[in-house]
Amino acid sequence: MAVPSDAAQRAEQLRRQLQQAGYAYYVLDDPIFPDGVYDALYRELQALETAHPELIRPDSPTQRVGDRPANQFPSHRHAIPLYSLENAFDQGELQQWQERWQRQGEKLLGELPTFDYVCELKIDGSALALTYEEGVLTRGVTRGDGTTGEEITQNIRTIRTIPLRLAVENPPPLVEVRGEAFLPLGEFERINQERAAGGEPLFANPRNAAAGTLRQLDPQVVDRRRLEFFPYTLHLPNHPPLKTQWESLELLQQFGFRINPHCQRCPDLAAVWAYFEAWEQKRHHLPYMTDGVVLKLNPIPLQTELGFTQKFPRWAIALKYPAEEVSTTVKAITVNVGRTGAVTPMAIMEPVAVAGTTVQRATLHNADRIVELDIRVGDTVIIRKAGEIIPEVVRVLPDLRPAGTVPFVMPSHCPECASPLVRPQTEAVTRCVNPQCPAIVRGAIEHWASRDALDIQGLGEKWVAQLVRSGLVASLDQLYTLTPEQLLTLERMGQKSAANLVGAIAASKAQPYARVLYGLGIRHVGKVNAEMLTQAFPTVAQLAAARVTDLEAIHGIGGEIAQAVYDWFRTPHHQALIENLQSLGLCFAQPEGKSSGQGAIAPLTKIVGQSFVITGTLPTLSRKEAQTLIEQAGGKVASAVSSKINYLVVGDKPGSKLTKAQQLGIPQLEERELRQLLE
Ligand code: IVH
């Protein structure tokens, strides 16, 4: 059956519109359609393609996830090999590299060529080579061994920051783009949490997770994992050569890619080193992992002259930050019982310097991870520390294992209170479920006293440990009956400190209901959820009586949270605790006639319900990331400036929104100020 021409035209139109909308959403972070409109257009195209399969094009947005799982990955030989980079770790090595290429350049050209550099962040992911024929993505291949990789086109099509069709009118007939696919840190954590909950082994780091995801057989799984991509090399065979690396990056941007916004041109090594040093700390605020800076000679004719050694380009080098993976030996394996009773195995190691600090403990996550690693006391292990993430054991080096080691077995009983540990079948976590367990009590009191909860000054870890050990406090309510005389029985407690602590505990009775609810440490009830729950249920009696369906009806409260709150209030021990705390004078209701948005949790009240607009490029956050942070803290992000807006967040090259906000007298925030507000 011939396809009606209007159907063909409409399909083409829909493809274009969806392509533009996807680009605006994923690459520019600046949506042009509401989600509902996008969905409707997408479904219309899907329906047309189902009715007329001849209309399906490889660049159709519907082809991002194919129905057919790829059951094998054919290998593909790269037309141009994917080289790796030589590493430099200090200024001396960098200087030597410059001297080397300059000597070579002088020899080849008869004089020292004029040059400048481009610095790019070295993204810690998985390299990909993408081929576009007549502007359409036809092949995506992994790096493999540099010569031959695996063709994983179907999986690559799920990556929203990779255009399926180049966004220019007359693209060169053949285009090869190389770059790094990576998992943003938030996505990495989400996937690992999901895997932990499902009892699956965890990914050791975002790089492994990205590589593992790309090689997934089911593209639907890849699609759910939201990989991203930054391109860094452009090859245009049979095309006049590009002049500079910078021009390549600009052209990649015109083609519809999102290039890393932090690339910078540098005239000399002094500027390069300043860039490298500036990013050493700043990179920890990026939502993805970087392990260094890639330095490239900007003029492409000079790159071509210099060429490659056996392994590396002579015109580029990776400047690496101090190792974040080092080896050490395991002295002991212990388990730590947290506030929620979760039992986390920890490796105690020979102290070792990693990423600028000395570490001697690393998390082993859970029992499954221990089995997977087969880690034993005496083993040599590779540990990794990145940014704020606590160090973890990446792998064991079995060849270095001494004789006579034995596998570690998770304890069957709590090391703190000796009650039997429990591991629900659906969870990877082993727990102590004895509410009187000293570790759980200590954790509960520390959380109760913490800054965002009851904010009890002076009640730190040290006193909490003593209070629990001495038997003076076995539950939160007992804090409020402590006398200075009792406190004086603690080691190193003086008259003045005792009086101050009793005073600080008493003062916490004035803290508002939302802080009290947060302080109770109910699973999944963080600051934001506590605020929402107290708004929806202004007294604790109402909250305790709420059914799961009532709780789920609150916007932003999902099924898991609702169930956790419901279960918490069904526990007799918790009911007694609330009763006691209430009779001691703690606040379990919203003040009458006053919206709880005011004065409940200090940092939050500043932004709950407030509207923000973002303009320009922020120094470290993408728009979507800034939006997520604002929303997580209870704020809203709008697309247009109006008198209803509370703040304009201003980045580099702000648009007309800034002028409008100035006219309306709307306060402006830089990213730094936004972060302070959200803290
Ligand atoms: S350029 C011939 N640029 O680092 C040019 N590589 O150790 C070679 N990488 O395999 C690559 N960010 O996976 C280049 N901005 C960047 C990069 C980058 C990350 C990775 C890439 C490569 C490895 C080299």
XYZ file of C-alpha atoms and ligand atoms in Angstrom:
703
model
C 0.000 0.000 0.000
C 1.367 3.398 -0.960
C 1.832 5.824 1.879
C -0.445 8.866 1.532
C 1.731 11.889 0.846
C 0.126 13.927 3.626
C 1.071 11.151 6.099
C 4.657 11.249 4.852
C 4.732 15.032 5.137
C 3.227 15.007 8.596
C 5.733 12.371 9.761
C 8.596 14.483 8.476
C 7.194 17.568 10.189
C 6.756 15.684 13.468
C 10.293 14.321 13.278
C 11.666 17.847 12.843
C 9.588 19.289 15.658
C 10.483 16.493 18.052
C 14.142 16.751 17.083
C 14.150 20.491 17.820
C 12.254 20.017 21.073
C 14.620 17.242 22.173
C 17.628 19.416 21.383
C 16.173 22.347 23.333
C 15.392 20.070 26.276
C 18.466 17.854 26.514
C 21.241 19.957 25.028
C 20.224 23.543 25.728
C 18.348 22.755 28.960
C 15.754 25.202 27.743
C 12.526 23.389 26.802
C 10.374 24.858 24.039
C 7.344 22.604 24.641
C 5.632 21.493 27.831
C 6.127 17.730 28.387
C 2.498 17.000 27.492
C 2.835 18.575 24.040
C 6.021 16.634 23.364
C 4.322 13.381 24.401
C 1.318 14.048 22.165
C 3.504 14.759 19.116
C 5.628 11.699 19.880
C 2.572 9.456 20.089
C 1.208 10.893 16.841
C 4.466 10.039 15.071
C 4.498 6.587 16.632
C 0.937 5.968 15.390
C 1.836 7.107 11.877
C 4.885 4.864 11.831
C 2.885 1.893 13.095
C 0.313 2.413 10.351
C 3.012 2.970 7.709
C 6.271 1.272 8.731
C 7.853 2.553 5.488
C 7.876 5.981 7.122
C 10.271 4.892 9.863
C 13.655 6.602 9.508
C 16.749 5.773 11.540
C 16.806 9.372 12.800
C 13.202 9.285 13.997
C 12.991 10.076 17.747
C 10.910 6.915 18.107
C 13.995 4.911 17.186
C 15.892 5.970 20.323
C 14.771 2.750 21.913
C 14.254 -0.124 19.541
C 11.854 -2.932 20.353
C 14.405 -5.515 19.401
C 16.977 -6.226 22.051
C 20.437 -6.380 20.575
C 21.452 -9.989 21.128
C 25.063 -9.552 20.183
C 27.412 -6.735 19.365
C 29.277 -7.092 16.073
C 32.864 -5.911 16.197
C 33.857 -2.953 14.058
C 37.319 -1.860 12.993
C 37.848 1.883 13.452
C 38.824 3.668 10.223
C 41.141 5.832 12.348
C 42.325 4.200 15.599
C 41.233 5.682 18.916
C 44.487 6.648 20.580
C 44.880 7.074 24.291
C 46.836 9.893 25.896
C 50.167 10.224 27.588
C 49.856 11.380 31.210
C 51.587 14.245 33.008
C 51.296 14.667 36.764
C 53.242 17.860 37.422
C 54.486 21.065 35.843
C 57.883 19.501 35.066
C 56.366 16.716 32.970
C 54.166 19.238 31.231
C 57.163 21.436 30.401
C 59.072 18.418 29.076
C 56.161 17.504 26.823
C 56.081 21.041 25.408
C 59.823 20.983 24.800
C 59.463 17.628 23.016
C 56.740 18.693 20.607
C 58.443 22.037 20.002
C 61.742 20.329 19.098
C 59.888 18.037 16.737
C 57.864 20.896 15.286
C 60.950 23.000 14.694
C 62.649 20.098 12.938
C 59.652 19.470 10.689
C 58.804 23.083 9.896
C 62.214 24.748 10.093
C 60.991 27.207 12.752
C 59.024 27.243 15.975
C 55.384 27.385 14.852
C 52.916 29.826 16.391
C 50.436 27.983 18.543
C 47.886 28.124 21.336
C 46.309 25.404 23.464
C 42.814 24.172 24.232
C 42.116 22.798 27.716
C 39.234 20.373 28.094
C 38.100 18.542 31.198
C 38.973 14.854 31.031
C 35.644 13.167 31.508
C 35.840 9.799 33.230
C 33.532 7.686 31.126
C 33.705 5.511 28.035
C 34.969 6.696 24.634
C 32.641 6.330 21.631
C 33.066 6.826 17.891
C 29.897 7.936 16.090
C 29.408 7.919 12.320
C 26.937 10.189 10.559
C 26.188 9.520 6.894
C 24.375 12.303 5.065
C 23.747 13.804 8.498
C 22.108 10.706 10.013
C 23.609 8.685 12.866
C 24.280 5.294 11.326
C 26.849 3.738 13.621
C 28.122 3.985 17.168
C 31.127 1.978 18.275
C 32.940 1.586 21.606
C 36.662 2.266 21.842
C 37.468 -1.420 22.404
C 41.224 -1.906 22.116
C 41.559 1.310 20.102
C 41.634 -0.536 16.773
C 38.445 -2.576 16.959
C 35.382 -1.850 19.065
C 31.854 -3.157 19.467
C 29.022 -1.722 17.439
C 26.336 -0.669 19.899
C 24.353 1.751 17.741
C 20.979 0.810 19.186
C 22.150 1.587 22.718
C 23.820 4.811 21.657
C 20.559 6.008 20.154
C 19.105 6.187 23.682
C 21.538 8.951 24.679
C 19.554 12.158 24.422
C 22.591 14.441 24.044
C 23.630 12.546 20.892
C 21.649 13.903 17.926
C 20.180 11.238 15.668
C 20.449 13.743 12.809
C 22.922 16.603 12.602
C 21.183 19.933 13.087
C 22.547 21.661 9.950
C 21.035 22.103 6.508
C 23.736 20.513 4.343
C 25.901 18.338 6.549
C 29.153 16.925 5.159
C 28.409 13.480 3.663
C 30.549 11.658 6.200
C 31.124 12.836 9.759
C 32.852 11.012 12.577
C 32.448 12.316 16.091
C 34.387 11.039 19.062
C 33.655 11.772 22.639
C 32.954 10.436 26.076
C 29.723 8.805 27.228
C 29.304 9.062 30.981
C 26.838 8.603 33.793
C 26.094 11.735 35.804
C 26.855 11.153 39.501
C 23.221 11.494 40.590
C 22.211 8.869 38.052
C 25.053 6.598 39.173
C 23.881 6.807 42.768
C 20.267 6.227 41.775
C 21.221 3.110 39.807
C 23.306 1.741 42.660
C 20.508 2.382 45.157
C 18.130 0.548 42.857
C 20.609 -2.308 42.513
C 21.151 -2.443 46.272
C 17.385 -2.583 46.828
C 17.073 -5.341 44.236
C 19.959 -7.286 45.779
C 22.095 -6.846 42.637
C 25.850 -6.227 42.824
C 26.792 -2.548 42.876
C 28.857 -0.728 40.260
C 32.216 0.256 41.724
C 32.305 3.702 40.066
C 30.541 5.789 37.400
C 33.075 4.777 34.732
C 32.363 1.078 35.156
C 28.671 1.811 35.340
C 28.802 3.740 32.037
C 30.805 1.002 30.287
C 28.510 -1.711 31.693
C 25.431 0.198 30.641
C 26.642 0.735 27.076
C 27.105 -2.996 26.675
C 23.671 -3.886 28.043
C 21.789 -6.195 25.743
C 18.460 -4.520 26.323
C 18.318 -0.934 24.971
C 15.330 -0.263 27.259
C 17.644 -0.704 30.235
C 20.175 1.649 28.644
C 17.403 4.167 28.024
C 16.381 4.168 31.696
C 19.934 4.841 32.787
C 20.210 8.261 31.188
C 23.785 8.297 29.929
C 25.134 11.589 28.649
C 27.794 12.479 26.106
C 30.385 15.200 25.507
C 32.068 15.175 22.083
C 35.716 16.229 21.721
C 36.954 15.197 18.272
C 35.492 15.810 14.834
C 36.739 14.048 11.692
C 35.424 15.143 8.310
C 36.885 12.774 5.685
C 37.008 14.211 2.136
C 36.484 17.696 3.482
C 38.876 20.653 3.692
C 40.636 20.320 7.049
C 39.331 22.330 9.982
C 41.675 25.046 11.220
C 41.576 24.519 14.942
C 40.318 22.244 17.708
C 38.281 25.207 18.936
C 36.586 25.432 15.552
C 35.826 21.684 15.755
C 34.129 22.209 19.098
C 32.089 25.096 17.695
C 31.077 23.037 14.691
C 30.090 20.137 16.942
C 27.863 22.561 18.789
C 26.271 23.676 15.517
C 25.714 20.018 14.660
C 23.483 19.801 17.725
C 25.845 18.367 20.320
C 26.266 19.715 23.807
C 29.956 20.436 24.200
C 31.456 20.670 27.640
C 30.962 24.318 28.664
C 34.270 24.464 30.538
C 36.644 24.153 27.543
C 39.097 27.040 27.409
C 41.737 28.415 25.040
C 45.090 29.126 26.692
C 48.027 31.027 25.151
C 50.752 29.243 27.169
C 51.580 26.678 29.852
C 51.150 29.211 32.663
C 47.510 29.648 31.649
C 47.134 25.877 31.258
C 48.464 25.282 34.765
C 46.137 27.937 36.199
C 43.194 26.152 34.530
C 44.347 22.778 35.883
C 44.707 24.138 39.422
C 41.397 26.005 39.319
C 39.543 22.796 38.431
C 41.244 20.622 41.035
C 38.647 21.657 43.635
C 35.877 22.962 41.374
C 35.536 19.589 39.640
C 34.057 18.129 42.844
C 30.996 20.316 42.321
C 30.465 19.008 38.795
C 27.683 16.480 38.369
C 30.068 14.048 36.622
C 33.521 12.627 37.283
C 36.663 14.173 35.860
C 40.124 12.862 36.565
C 42.195 15.535 34.855
C 42.518 17.987 32.011
C 43.192 17.124 28.371
C 45.542 19.621 26.806
C 45.551 19.860 23.006
C 47.429 22.000 20.531
C 44.753 24.166 18.972
C 45.978 24.473 15.307
C 44.984 21.309 13.449
C 47.669 21.621 10.686
C 50.251 21.569 13.503
C 48.570 18.473 15.012
C 48.777 16.799 11.611
C 52.468 17.675 11.229
C 53.339 16.261 14.639
C 51.272 13.087 14.256
C 51.363 10.134 16.628
C 53.865 7.938 18.422
C 53.110 4.197 18.623
C 50.487 4.909 21.281
C 49.808 8.589 21.713
C 49.237 11.793 19.786
C 52.270 14.093 20.137
C 49.967 17.122 20.132
C 47.913 16.257 23.211
C 48.519 15.149 26.788
C 46.393 14.308 29.825
C 47.211 16.281 32.966
C 46.049 14.072 35.784
C 44.950 14.954 39.315
C 46.545 12.934 42.134
C 45.539 9.276 42.098
C 42.120 8.500 43.420
C 42.754 4.780 43.221
C 45.594 3.354 45.280
C 46.461 -0.014 46.748
C 46.773 -0.937 50.418
C 46.227 -3.973 52.636
C 43.273 -5.003 54.754
C 44.024 -5.258 58.483
C 40.506 -6.106 59.629
C 36.911 -6.233 58.484
C 34.336 -4.844 60.900
C 30.702 -3.916 60.702
C 29.168 -0.588 61.570
C 25.559 -0.260 62.769
C 23.891 2.970 61.629
C 20.949 5.002 62.888
C 18.468 2.976 60.881
C 19.985 -0.297 62.073
C 21.626 -0.881 58.666
C 24.747 -2.946 59.133
C 27.564 -1.781 56.855
C 30.727 -3.853 56.563
C 33.909 -1.769 56.573
C 37.490 -2.614 55.683
C 40.099 -1.291 58.111
C 43.282 -0.797 56.101
C 46.893 0.186 56.376
C 46.595 4.032 56.172
C 47.216 5.317 52.662
C 47.149 8.713 50.919
C 44.505 8.984 48.263
C 43.177 12.082 46.489
C 44.949 14.321 48.977
C 43.799 12.710 52.277
C 44.904 9.742 54.365
C 42.306 7.042 54.668
C 42.159 3.834 56.647
C 38.518 2.797 56.408
C 36.548 1.974 53.294
C 32.950 0.919 52.914
C 32.181 -2.565 51.635
C 28.499 -1.620 51.219
C 26.756 -4.900 52.060
C 26.972 -8.671 52.299
C 26.571 -9.170 48.549
C 29.449 -6.869 47.785
C 31.660 -8.841 50.169
C 30.802 -12.079 48.399
C 31.357 -10.443 45.033
C 34.761 -9.043 46.030
C 35.714 -12.089 48.113
C 37.661 -9.689 50.314
C 39.659 -11.197 53.167
C 41.816 -9.899 56.005
C 45.381 -9.782 54.644
C 44.315 -8.994 51.076
C 45.867 -6.250 48.980
C 43.073 -4.116 47.618
C 42.562 -1.181 45.298
C 40.641 1.578 47.002
C 39.122 4.605 45.428
C 38.091 7.983 46.721
C 36.438 10.579 44.568
C 35.122 13.929 45.704
C 32.801 13.637 48.609
C 32.194 9.925 48.103
C 33.561 7.865 51.010
C 36.403 5.593 49.965
C 35.421 2.188 48.718
C 37.162 -0.994 47.807
C 37.150 -1.345 44.029
C 38.794 -4.766 43.768
C 41.002 -7.313 45.412
C 44.334 -8.372 43.894
C 44.095 -12.161 44.296
C 47.685 -12.792 43.158
C 48.940 -10.976 46.235
C 46.778 -12.916 48.700
C 48.831 -14.479 51.511
C 48.350 -18.144 52.407
C 45.834 -19.160 55.032
C 43.218 -16.426 54.583
C 39.570 -17.215 55.157
C 36.456 -15.707 53.548
C 34.707 -13.047 55.625
C 31.298 -14.066 56.892
C 28.754 -11.386 57.831
C 27.882 -11.710 61.531
C 24.535 -13.277 62.301
C 24.135 -11.150 65.442
C 24.496 -7.431 66.076
C 28.000 -6.580 67.293
C 26.523 -3.876 69.533
C 23.546 -5.565 71.197
C 23.908 -9.231 70.194
C 20.358 -9.488 68.868
C 19.894 -11.524 65.661
C 20.372 -9.536 62.441
C 17.669 -9.574 59.790
C 17.916 -9.377 56.026
C 14.599 -9.041 54.190
C 14.604 -11.106 51.015
C 13.970 -8.104 48.800
C 16.792 -5.991 50.251
C 20.556 -6.037 50.044
C 20.821 -4.458 53.489
C 21.258 -6.444 56.706
C 19.699 -4.765 59.742
C 19.620 -4.805 63.494
C 15.954 -4.429 64.408
C 16.329 -4.021 68.157
C 15.136 -0.470 68.897
C 17.152 -0.522 72.131
C 20.408 -1.316 70.322
C 22.977 1.212 71.609
C 24.198 1.947 68.054
C 20.675 2.754 66.887
C 19.992 4.838 70.007
C 23.237 6.766 69.544
C 22.453 7.399 65.879
C 18.895 8.478 66.712
C 20.101 10.978 69.340
C 22.820 12.387 67.091
C 20.248 12.905 64.352
C 17.729 14.451 66.791
C 20.382 16.915 68.033
C 21.712 17.749 64.546
C 21.590 21.238 63.053
C 18.589 20.767 60.765
C 16.581 18.868 63.381
C 16.361 20.066 67.008
C 19.749 21.817 66.755
C 20.908 21.088 70.304
C 24.188 22.963 70.725
C 26.931 21.025 72.450
C 25.327 17.581 72.185
C 27.972 16.039 69.933
C 29.018 12.463 69.210
C 31.301 12.278 72.259
C 28.615 13.094 74.844
C 26.009 11.012 73.078
C 28.270 7.959 73.250
C 28.818 8.471 76.972
C 25.159 9.150 77.721
C 24.135 5.919 76.030
C 27.003 3.864 77.453
C 26.284 5.054 80.990
C 22.635 4.107 80.600
C 21.461 7.669 81.326
C 19.700 7.918 77.967
C 18.127 4.989 76.153
C 15.553 6.946 74.151
C 15.046 10.503 72.898
C 12.560 11.493 75.628
C 15.079 10.704 78.372
C 17.240 13.610 77.161
C 14.646 15.991 78.590
C 14.762 14.632 82.155
C 18.558 14.781 82.446
C 19.802 16.862 85.398
C 23.128 18.705 85.662
C 24.047 16.300 88.495
C 23.567 13.292 86.237
C 25.622 14.936 83.490
C 28.431 15.586 85.963
C 28.926 11.836 86.261
C 30.215 11.797 82.639
C 33.957 11.875 82.043
C 35.370 15.392 81.588
C 31.999 17.085 82.101
C 32.299 20.327 84.058
C 29.664 22.348 85.973
C 29.367 24.956 83.275
C 29.091 22.523 80.356
C 26.507 20.470 82.245
C 24.356 23.540 82.907
C 24.742 24.678 79.279
C 23.771 21.297 77.906
C 20.669 21.031 80.090
C 19.777 24.550 78.929
C 20.301 23.708 75.247
C 18.177 20.569 75.549
C 15.376 22.536 77.229
C 15.598 25.275 74.589
C 15.007 22.720 71.839
C 11.409 22.371 73.081
C 10.728 25.617 71.239
C 11.654 24.104 67.884
C 8.759 23.872 65.423
C 6.840 20.741 64.522
C 8.542 20.165 61.137
C 11.969 19.999 62.757
C 10.641 17.627 65.434
C 9.146 15.357 62.790
C 12.400 15.382 60.808
C 14.338 14.708 64.018
C 12.394 11.498 64.670
C 14.392 9.951 61.842
C 11.515 8.186 60.100
C 12.861 6.417 57.007
C 12.622 8.548 53.847
C 11.427 11.593 55.832
C 14.058 14.226 55.102
C 13.690 17.948 55.661
C 11.509 18.547 52.632
C 9.155 15.648 53.284
C 8.832 16.612 56.949
C 7.822 20.112 55.890
C 5.237 18.765 53.446
C 3.792 16.311 55.947
C 3.353 18.962 58.635
C 1.615 21.226 56.157
C -0.768 18.492 55.097
C -1.357 17.170 58.634
C -1.052 20.098 61.049
C -1.091 17.883 64.186
C 0.731 14.669 64.963
C -2.590 13.002 65.862
C -3.776 13.638 62.301
C -0.540 12.343 60.840
C -0.593 9.220 63.036
C -4.154 8.482 61.933
C -3.426 8.968 58.199
C -3.805 5.966 55.919
C -1.283 5.159 53.231
C -3.651 6.528 50.587
C -4.066 9.819 52.504
C -0.304 10.207 52.662
C 0.197 9.343 49.012
C -2.336 12.014 48.088
C 0.184 14.702 49.097
C 1.983 16.009 46.064
C 5.584 14.826 46.218
C 5.004 11.956 48.681
C 5.444 8.639 46.891
C 4.301 5.147 47.863
C 7.514 4.142 49.587
C 7.550 7.232 51.826
C 3.848 6.901 52.613
C 4.306 3.282 53.668
C 7.336 4.129 55.820
C 5.431 6.883 57.660
C 2.388 4.664 58.120
C 4.478 1.782 59.469
C 6.413 4.047 61.821
C 3.264 5.243 63.564
C 1.972 1.667 63.878
C 4.917 0.669 66.121
C 3.869 0.756 69.831
C 7.375 1.835 70.856
C 7.078 4.900 68.587
C 3.568 5.695 69.816
C 4.874 5.737 73.390
C 7.787 7.953 72.355
C 5.469 10.559 70.774
C 3.266 10.548 73.867
C 6.235 11.086 76.176
C 7.776 13.818 74.021
C 4.428 15.578 73.834
C 3.955 15.530 77.579
C 7.497 16.882 77.967
C 6.446 19.939 75.942
C 7.865 19.269 72.472
C 5.974 20.789 69.626
C 3.776 18.416 67.615
C 1.434 20.834 65.894
C 1.554 23.756 63.519
C 0.934 27.087 65.236
C -2.683 28.042 64.752
C -3.554 30.223 61.790
C 0.015 30.310 60.620
C 1.255 28.650 57.490
C 3.983 26.223 58.336
C 6.039 27.637 55.488
C 7.209 30.304 57.937
C 10.018 29.645 60.350
C 9.882 25.865 60.457
C 13.190 24.624 59.078
C 15.407 27.630 58.690
C 17.213 26.934 55.416
C 14.113 25.614 53.751
C 11.665 28.309 54.655
C 13.719 30.688 52.606
C 12.793 28.887 49.446
C 9.746 26.645 49.962
C 7.119 27.793 47.495
C 9.361 30.485 46.021
C 9.750 30.864 42.262
C 13.055 31.091 40.426
C 14.000 31.825 36.838
C 17.433 30.945 35.497
C 19.225 32.872 32.761
C 22.661 32.508 31.164
C 25.282 29.794 31.681
C 26.027 29.037 35.332
C 29.676 28.349 36.226
C 29.252 24.717 37.316
C 25.572 23.749 37.220
C 23.572 23.025 34.099
C 20.073 24.462 34.075
C 18.537 21.127 34.742
C 20.819 20.544 37.713
C 20.068 23.982 39.163
C 16.377 23.292 38.658
C 16.625 19.923 40.444
C 18.441 21.490 43.401
C 15.830 24.235 43.709
C 12.957 21.792 43.441
C 14.481 19.386 45.933
C 14.569 22.246 48.412
C 10.892 22.990 47.787
C 11.181 25.857 45.277
C 9.794 26.150 41.764
C 11.489 27.043 38.513
C 9.580 29.033 35.919
C 10.614 29.778 32.365
C 9.556 33.423 32.111
C 10.164 36.453 34.312
C 7.018 38.007 35.785
C 6.169 39.934 38.918
C 5.384 36.590 40.619
C 9.027 35.520 40.464
C 11.073 35.746 43.677
C 14.601 35.394 42.296
C 16.482 35.471 39.012
C 19.527 33.189 38.960
C 22.053 34.838 36.656
C 24.904 33.131 34.823
C 27.282 34.135 32.092
C 25.748 35.850 29.016
C 22.293 36.419 30.541
C 19.424 36.987 28.133
C 16.630 39.540 28.077
C 15.288 37.975 31.273
C 17.861 39.984 33.214
C 16.640 43.311 31.802
C 13.055 42.381 32.560
C 13.928 41.281 36.106
C 15.774 44.556 36.657
C 12.729 46.490 35.475
C 10.527 44.559 37.888
C 13.031 44.920 40.752
C 13.435 41.137 41.151
C 16.478 40.166 43.238
C 19.295 38.419 41.393
C 21.455 35.558 42.590
C 24.735 34.191 41.304
C 25.209 30.402 41.423
C 27.304 30.806 44.578
C 24.479 32.732 46.291
C 21.931 30.197 45.113
C 23.996 27.429 46.679
C 24.174 29.396 49.949
C 20.424 29.830 49.926
C 19.906 26.118 49.383
C 22.414 24.983 51.995
S 41.179 13.267 23.323
C 43.818 11.519 20.167
N 39.657 14.615 24.975
O 40.608 9.973 27.897
C 42.890 12.121 21.140
N 40.036 12.316 25.440
O 43.367 8.590 28.184
C 42.557 11.223 22.261
N 38.852 11.492 27.434
O 40.390 7.368 25.567
C 41.448 11.572 23.117
N 37.885 13.383 27.970
O 38.216 8.260 26.512
C 40.203 13.419 24.704
N 38.312 15.943 26.342
C 38.866 14.757 26.044
C 38.628 13.614 26.859
C 39.242 12.413 26.512
C 38.032 12.104 28.291
C 39.265 10.072 27.533
C 39.127 9.295 26.245
C 40.472 8.700 25.976
C 41.137 8.821 27.307
C 42.654 8.989 27.101
